CSV table of C-alpha atoms in Angstrom, one decimal:
chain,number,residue,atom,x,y,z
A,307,UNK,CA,-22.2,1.4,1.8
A,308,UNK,CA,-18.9,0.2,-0.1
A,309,UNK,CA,-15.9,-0.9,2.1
A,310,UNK,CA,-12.3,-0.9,0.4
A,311,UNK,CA,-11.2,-4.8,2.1
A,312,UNK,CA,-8.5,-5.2,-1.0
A,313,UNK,CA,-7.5,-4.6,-4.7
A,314,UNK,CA,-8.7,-7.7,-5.8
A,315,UNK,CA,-12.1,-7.1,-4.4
A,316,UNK,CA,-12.8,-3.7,-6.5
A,317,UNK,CA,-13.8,-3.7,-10.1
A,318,UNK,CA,-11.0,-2.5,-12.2
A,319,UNK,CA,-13.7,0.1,-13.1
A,320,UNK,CA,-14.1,1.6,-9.4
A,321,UNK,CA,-9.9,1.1,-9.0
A,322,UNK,CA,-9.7,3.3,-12.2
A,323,UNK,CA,-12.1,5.9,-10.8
A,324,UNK,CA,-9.8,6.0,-7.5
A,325,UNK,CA,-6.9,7.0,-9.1
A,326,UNK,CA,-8.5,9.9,-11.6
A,327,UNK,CA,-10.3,11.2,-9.0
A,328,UNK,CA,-6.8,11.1,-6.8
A,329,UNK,CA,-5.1,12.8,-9.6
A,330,UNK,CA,-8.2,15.4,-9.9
A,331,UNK,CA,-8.3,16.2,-5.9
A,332,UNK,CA,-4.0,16.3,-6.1
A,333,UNK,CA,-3.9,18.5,-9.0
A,334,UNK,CA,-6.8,21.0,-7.3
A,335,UNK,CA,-4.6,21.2,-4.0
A,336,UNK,CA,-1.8,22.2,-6.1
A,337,UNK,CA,0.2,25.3,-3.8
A,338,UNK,CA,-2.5,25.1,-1.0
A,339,UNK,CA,-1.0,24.8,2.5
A,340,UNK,CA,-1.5,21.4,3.7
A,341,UNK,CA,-4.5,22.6,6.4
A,342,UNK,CA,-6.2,24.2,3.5
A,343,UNK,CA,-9.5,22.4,3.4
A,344,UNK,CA,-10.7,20.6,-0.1
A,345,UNK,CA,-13.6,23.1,-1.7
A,346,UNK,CA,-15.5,20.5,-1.5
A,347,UNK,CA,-16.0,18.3,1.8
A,348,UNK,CA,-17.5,15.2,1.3
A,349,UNK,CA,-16.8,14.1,5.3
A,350,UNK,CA,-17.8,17.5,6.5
A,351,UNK,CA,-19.5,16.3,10.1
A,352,UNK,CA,-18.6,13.1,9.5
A,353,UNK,CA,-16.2,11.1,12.2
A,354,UNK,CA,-13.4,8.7,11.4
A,355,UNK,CA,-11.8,6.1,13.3
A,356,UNK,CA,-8.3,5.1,12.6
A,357,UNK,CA,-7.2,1.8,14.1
A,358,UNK,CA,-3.5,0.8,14.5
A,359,UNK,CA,-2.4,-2.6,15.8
A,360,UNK,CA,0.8,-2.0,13.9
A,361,UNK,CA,3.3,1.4,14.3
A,362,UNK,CA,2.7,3.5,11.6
A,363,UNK,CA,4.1,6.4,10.4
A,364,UNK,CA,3.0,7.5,6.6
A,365,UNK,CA,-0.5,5.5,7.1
A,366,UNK,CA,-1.3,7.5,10.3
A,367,UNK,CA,-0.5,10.8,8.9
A,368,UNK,CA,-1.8,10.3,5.4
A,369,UNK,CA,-5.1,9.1,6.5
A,370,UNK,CA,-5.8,11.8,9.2
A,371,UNK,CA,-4.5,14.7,7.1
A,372,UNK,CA,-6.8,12.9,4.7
A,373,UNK,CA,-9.9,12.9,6.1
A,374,UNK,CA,-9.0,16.8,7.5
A,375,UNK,CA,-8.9,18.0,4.3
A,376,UNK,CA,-12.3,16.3,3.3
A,377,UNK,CA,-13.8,17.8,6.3
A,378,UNK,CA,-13.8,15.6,8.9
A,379,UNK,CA,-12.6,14.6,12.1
A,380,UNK,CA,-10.9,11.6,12.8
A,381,UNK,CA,-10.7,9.6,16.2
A,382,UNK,CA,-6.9,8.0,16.5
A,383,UNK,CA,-6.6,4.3,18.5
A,384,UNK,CA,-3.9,1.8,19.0
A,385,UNK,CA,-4.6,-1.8,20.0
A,386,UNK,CA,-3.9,-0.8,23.2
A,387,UNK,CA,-6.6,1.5,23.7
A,388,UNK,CA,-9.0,-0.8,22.6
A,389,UNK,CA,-10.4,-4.4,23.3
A,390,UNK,CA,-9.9,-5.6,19.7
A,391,UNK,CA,-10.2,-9.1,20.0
A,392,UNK,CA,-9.3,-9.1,23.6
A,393,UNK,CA,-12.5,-9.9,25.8
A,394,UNK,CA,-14.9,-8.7,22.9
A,395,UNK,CA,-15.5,-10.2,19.9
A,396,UNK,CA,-14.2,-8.4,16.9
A,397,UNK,CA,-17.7,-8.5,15.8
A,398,UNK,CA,-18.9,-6.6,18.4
A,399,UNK,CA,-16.3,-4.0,18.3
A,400,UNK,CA,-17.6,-3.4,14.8
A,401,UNK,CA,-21.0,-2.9,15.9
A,402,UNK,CA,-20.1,-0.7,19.1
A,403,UNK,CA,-17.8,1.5,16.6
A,404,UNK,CA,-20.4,1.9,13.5
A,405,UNK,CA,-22.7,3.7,16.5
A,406,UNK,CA,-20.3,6.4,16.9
A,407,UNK,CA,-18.7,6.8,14.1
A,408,UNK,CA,-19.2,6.9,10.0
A,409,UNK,CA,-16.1,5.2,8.3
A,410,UNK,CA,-13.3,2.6,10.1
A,411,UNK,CA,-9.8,2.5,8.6
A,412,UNK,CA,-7.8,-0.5,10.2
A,413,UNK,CA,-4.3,-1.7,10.1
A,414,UNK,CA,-4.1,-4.8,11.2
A,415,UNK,CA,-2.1,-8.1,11.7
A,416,UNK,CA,-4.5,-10.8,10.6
A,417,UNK,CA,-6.8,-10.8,7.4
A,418,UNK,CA,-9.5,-12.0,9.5
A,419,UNK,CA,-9.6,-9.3,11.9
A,420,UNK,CA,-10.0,-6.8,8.8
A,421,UNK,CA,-12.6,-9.1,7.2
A,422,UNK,CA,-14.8,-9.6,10.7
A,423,UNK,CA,-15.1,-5.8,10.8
A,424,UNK,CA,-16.2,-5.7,7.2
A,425,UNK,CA,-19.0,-8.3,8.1
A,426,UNK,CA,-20.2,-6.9,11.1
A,427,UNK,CA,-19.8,-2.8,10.8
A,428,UNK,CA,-22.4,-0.7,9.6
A,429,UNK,CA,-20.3,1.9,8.1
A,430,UNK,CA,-17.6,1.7,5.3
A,431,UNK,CA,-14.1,-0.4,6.1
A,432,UNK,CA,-10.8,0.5,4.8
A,433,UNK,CA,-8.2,-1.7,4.4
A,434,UNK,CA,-5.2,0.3,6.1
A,435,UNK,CA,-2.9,-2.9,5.8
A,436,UNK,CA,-2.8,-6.6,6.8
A,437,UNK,CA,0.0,-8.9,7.2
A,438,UNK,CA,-1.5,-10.5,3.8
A,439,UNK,CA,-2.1,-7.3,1.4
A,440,UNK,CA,-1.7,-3.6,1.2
A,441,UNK,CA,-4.0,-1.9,-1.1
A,442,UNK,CA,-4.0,1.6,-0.2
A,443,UNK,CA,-0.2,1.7,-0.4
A,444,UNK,CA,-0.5,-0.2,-4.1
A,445,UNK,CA,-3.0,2.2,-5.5
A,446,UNK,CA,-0.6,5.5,-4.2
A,447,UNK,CA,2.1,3.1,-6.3
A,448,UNK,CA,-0.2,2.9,-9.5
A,449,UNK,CA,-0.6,6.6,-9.3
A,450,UNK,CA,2.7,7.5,-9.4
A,451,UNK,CA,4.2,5.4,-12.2
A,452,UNK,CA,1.3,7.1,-14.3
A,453,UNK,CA,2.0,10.6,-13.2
A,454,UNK,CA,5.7,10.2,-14.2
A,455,UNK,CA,5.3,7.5,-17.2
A,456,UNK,CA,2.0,7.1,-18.5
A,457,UNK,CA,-0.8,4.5,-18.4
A,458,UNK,CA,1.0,1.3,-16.8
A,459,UNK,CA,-1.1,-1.3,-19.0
A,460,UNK,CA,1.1,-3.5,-21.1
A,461,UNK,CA,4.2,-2.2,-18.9
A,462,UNK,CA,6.7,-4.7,-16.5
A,463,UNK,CA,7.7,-4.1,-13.4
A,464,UNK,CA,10.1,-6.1,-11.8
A,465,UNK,CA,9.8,-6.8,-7.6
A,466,UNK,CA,13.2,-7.5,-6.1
A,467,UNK,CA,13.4,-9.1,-2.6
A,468,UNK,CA,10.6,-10.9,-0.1
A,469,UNK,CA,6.9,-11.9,-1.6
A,470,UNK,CA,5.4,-10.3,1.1
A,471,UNK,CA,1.9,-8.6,1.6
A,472,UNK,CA,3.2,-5.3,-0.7
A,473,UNK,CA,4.2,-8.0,-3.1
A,474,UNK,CA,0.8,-9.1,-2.4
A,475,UNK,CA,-1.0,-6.3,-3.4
A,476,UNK,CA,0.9,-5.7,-7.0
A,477,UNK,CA,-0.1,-9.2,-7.9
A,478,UNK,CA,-3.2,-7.9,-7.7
A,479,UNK,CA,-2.9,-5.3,-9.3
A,480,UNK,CA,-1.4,-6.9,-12.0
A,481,UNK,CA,-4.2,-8.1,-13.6
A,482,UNK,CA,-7.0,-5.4,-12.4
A,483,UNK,CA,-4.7,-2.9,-14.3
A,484,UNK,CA,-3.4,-5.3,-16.5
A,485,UNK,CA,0.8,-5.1,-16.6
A,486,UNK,CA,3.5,-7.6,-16.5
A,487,UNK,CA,4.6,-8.4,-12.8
A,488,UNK,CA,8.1,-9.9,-12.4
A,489,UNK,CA,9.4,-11.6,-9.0
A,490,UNK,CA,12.7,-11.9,-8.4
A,491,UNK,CA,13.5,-13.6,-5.0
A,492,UNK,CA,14.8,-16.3,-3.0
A,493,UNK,CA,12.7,-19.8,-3.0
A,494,UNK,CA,12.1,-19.9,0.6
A,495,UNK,CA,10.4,-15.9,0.0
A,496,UNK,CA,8.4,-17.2,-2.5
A,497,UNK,CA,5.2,-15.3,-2.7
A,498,UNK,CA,1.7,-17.0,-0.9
A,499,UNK,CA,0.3,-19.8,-3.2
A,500,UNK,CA,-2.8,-18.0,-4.0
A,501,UNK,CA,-1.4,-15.7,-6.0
A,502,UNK,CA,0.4,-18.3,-8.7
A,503,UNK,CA,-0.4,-17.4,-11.9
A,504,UNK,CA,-0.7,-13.5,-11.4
A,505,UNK,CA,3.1,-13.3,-12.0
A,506,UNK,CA,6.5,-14.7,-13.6
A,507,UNK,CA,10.0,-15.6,-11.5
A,508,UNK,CA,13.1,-14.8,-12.8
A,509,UNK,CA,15.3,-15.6,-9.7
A,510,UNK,CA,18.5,-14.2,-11.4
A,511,UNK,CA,17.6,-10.2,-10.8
A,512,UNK,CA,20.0,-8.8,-13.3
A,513,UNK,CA,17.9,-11.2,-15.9
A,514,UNK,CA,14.1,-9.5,-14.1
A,515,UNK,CA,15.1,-6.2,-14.7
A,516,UNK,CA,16.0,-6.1,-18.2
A,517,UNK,CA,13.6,-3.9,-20.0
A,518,UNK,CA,12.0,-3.2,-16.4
A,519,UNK,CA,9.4,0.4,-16.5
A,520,UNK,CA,9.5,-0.3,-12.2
A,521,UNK,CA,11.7,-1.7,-10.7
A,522,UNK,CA,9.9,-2.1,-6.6
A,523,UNK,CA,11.3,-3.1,-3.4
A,524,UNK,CA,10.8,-3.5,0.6
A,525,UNK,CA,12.7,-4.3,3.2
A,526,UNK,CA,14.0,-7.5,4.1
A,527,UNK,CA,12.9,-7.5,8.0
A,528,UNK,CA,9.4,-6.8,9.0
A,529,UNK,CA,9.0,-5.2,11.8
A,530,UNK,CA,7.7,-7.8,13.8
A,531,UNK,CA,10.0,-10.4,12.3
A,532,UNK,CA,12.0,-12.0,15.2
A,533,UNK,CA,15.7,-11.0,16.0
A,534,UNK,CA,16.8,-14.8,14.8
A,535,UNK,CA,15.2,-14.2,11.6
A,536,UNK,CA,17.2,-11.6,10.5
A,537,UNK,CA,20.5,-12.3,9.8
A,538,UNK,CA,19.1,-15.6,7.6
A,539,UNK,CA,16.9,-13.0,5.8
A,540,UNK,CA,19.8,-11.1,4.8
A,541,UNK,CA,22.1,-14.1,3.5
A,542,UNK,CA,19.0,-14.7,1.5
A,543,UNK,CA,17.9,-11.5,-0.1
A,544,UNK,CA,21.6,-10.0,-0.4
A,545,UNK,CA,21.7,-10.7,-3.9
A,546,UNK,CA,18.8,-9.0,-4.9
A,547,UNK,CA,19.7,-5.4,-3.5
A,548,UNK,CA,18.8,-2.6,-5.8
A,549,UNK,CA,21.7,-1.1,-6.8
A,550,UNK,CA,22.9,1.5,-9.6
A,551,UNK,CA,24.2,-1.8,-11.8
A,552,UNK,CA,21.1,-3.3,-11.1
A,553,UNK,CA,18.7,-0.2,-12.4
A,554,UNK,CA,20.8,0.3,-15.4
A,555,UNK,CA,19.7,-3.1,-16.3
A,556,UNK,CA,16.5,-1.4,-16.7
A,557,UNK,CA,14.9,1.1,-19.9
A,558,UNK,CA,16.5,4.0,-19.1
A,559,UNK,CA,13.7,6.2,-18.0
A,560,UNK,CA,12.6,3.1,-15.2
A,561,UNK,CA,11.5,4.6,-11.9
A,562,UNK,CA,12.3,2.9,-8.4
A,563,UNK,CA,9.9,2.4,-5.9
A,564,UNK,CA,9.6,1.5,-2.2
A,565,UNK,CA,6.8,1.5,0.0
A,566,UNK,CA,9.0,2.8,3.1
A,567,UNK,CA,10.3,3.1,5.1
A,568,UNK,CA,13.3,2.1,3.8
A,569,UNK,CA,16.9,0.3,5.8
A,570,UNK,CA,19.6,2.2,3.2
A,571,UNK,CA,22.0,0.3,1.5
A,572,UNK,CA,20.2,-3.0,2.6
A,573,UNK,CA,17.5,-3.6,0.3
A,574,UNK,CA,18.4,-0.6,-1.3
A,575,UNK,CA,21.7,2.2,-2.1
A,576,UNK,CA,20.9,5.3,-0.5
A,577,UNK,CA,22.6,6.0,-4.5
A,578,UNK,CA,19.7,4.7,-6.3
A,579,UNK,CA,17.1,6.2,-3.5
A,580,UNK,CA,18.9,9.8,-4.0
A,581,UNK,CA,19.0,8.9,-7.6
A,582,UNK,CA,17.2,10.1,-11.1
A,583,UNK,CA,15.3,6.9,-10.9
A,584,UNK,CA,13.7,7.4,-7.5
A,585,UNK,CA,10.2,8.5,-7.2
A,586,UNK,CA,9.8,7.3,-3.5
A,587,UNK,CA,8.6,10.6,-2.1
A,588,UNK,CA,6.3,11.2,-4.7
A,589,UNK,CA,5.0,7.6,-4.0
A,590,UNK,CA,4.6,8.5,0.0
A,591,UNK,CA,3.1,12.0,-0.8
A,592,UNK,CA,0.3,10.1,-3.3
A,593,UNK,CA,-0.8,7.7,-0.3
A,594,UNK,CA,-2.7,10.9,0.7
A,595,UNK,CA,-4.1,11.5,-2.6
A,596,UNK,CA,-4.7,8.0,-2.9
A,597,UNK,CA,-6.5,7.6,0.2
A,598,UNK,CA,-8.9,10.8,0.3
A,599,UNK,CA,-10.2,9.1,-3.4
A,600,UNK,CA,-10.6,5.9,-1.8
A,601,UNK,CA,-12.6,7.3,1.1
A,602,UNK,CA,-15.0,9.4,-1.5
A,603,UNK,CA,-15.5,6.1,-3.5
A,604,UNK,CA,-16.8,4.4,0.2
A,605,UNK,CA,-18.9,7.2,0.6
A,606,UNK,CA,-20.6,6.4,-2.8
């Protein structure tokens, strides 16, 4: 049994096995309608339960179109159709859950929770998000810059905005896959101490970008950020708005990325989102690619 908890975690061997086998499965689908089942079906008559304590939109759909096309089923609950750490254990949930089903993808609030069910499940975890990391997004992210630019050793990208958990997650990835990670934010949005020394900070953005392959952001409110946060999160991050000056900063064939979804012409122009640098629906189309691999490689 092999649960995907976080980049980190995984062997830059198995992460590199995720992403050609997501390319492989991607490029065999190619002109299939999307109910079309994969030839082969490594869940066939197996069950999959996808847990949201946060909304979700691309996660949701990604992961149960997913798990369709691999041939199984999937079982859909929110926090409030479960007792997930309220009146049972988390522990217990895990066990009750690996009874009636084969594989648990969770998207969750707190590390811990995700971690728990690791510990306790009998089945293979997925990390569907935390509020610390992101990994499935990151690996649909790695897949993308090298379907459009090549291998993205030795390359910079540049992250413009809030350290948060996507921020997270390239750090990460930074050194499995070994590229240049750049952060270019406001002190107080510093990224998380553990991650010091996966990174460099350039706080002026126009100096980050310069010679940039990616230039990444995300938006400046979370979506369980508090109403009084947000106006001082956008004094803070206004500077560091991606916009058509900032990108031509940038090599000339840089691509744009953003987990989504995305609050135009905050964080972002809906003029560089439109634009020739944008690859941000090819990004959200790979976190189904991405995913189905990931699920195979628990499976191993």
């Amino acid at each position: 049994m092999t649960h995907f908890l976080d980049i980190h975690t995984t062997p830059p061997q198995d992460l590199r096995y995720i992403i050609d086998d997501a390319r492989r499965m991607k490029d065999a689908r190619a002109g299939l309608p999307k109910g079309t089942p994969d030839a082969d079906q490594p869940l066939a008559n197996h069950m999959v339960a996808l847990i949201f304590e946060k909304p979700s939109t691309r996660t949701r759909v990604s992961f149960d179109v997913g798990v369709r096309q691999l041939g199984g089923q999937t079982m859909v609950l929110s926090g409030a159709d479960m007792q997930l750490g309220h009146g049972e254990t988390i522990a217990d949930t895990a066990r009750v859950l690996s009874r009636y089903v084969d594989m648990i993808m969770i998207r969750t609030f707190e590390e811990a929770t995700l971690h728990e069910m690791a510990e306790y499940a009998t089945v293979p975890v997925i990390n569907g998000l935390t509020n610390r990391t992101h990994p499935c997004q990151i690996m649909a992210d790695i897949m993308t810059f090298e379907e459009h630019s090549g291998p993205i050793k030795g390359r910079k990208v540049v992250w413009s905005g809030d350290g948060n958990n996507v921020f997270a997650s390239f750090a990460h990835a930074a050194k499995q896959f070994d590229f240049d990670l750049v952060f270019s934010g406001p002190p107080p949005l510093d990224p998380e101490g553990a991650l010091e020394g996966l990174y460099t900070i350039e706080r002026d953005p126009q100096k980050a970008v310069h010679d940039a392959d990616l230039v990444v952001t995300d938006t400046w409110v979370s979506m369980h950020d508090p109403a009084s946060a947000r106006e001082r999160r956008h004094n803070q991050l206004r500077g560091y708005q991606v916009t058509d000056a900032l990108m031509a900063q940038a090599k000339p064939d840089a691509l744009f990325m953003h987990c989504l979804p995305a609050h135009r012409d905050d964080e972002v122009t809906s003029a560089v989102m439109d634009g020739p640098h944008s690859v941000i629906f090819d990004e959200a189309e790979n976190r189904l690619h991405a995913q189905k691999a990931i699920m195979r490689y628990c499976l191993t």
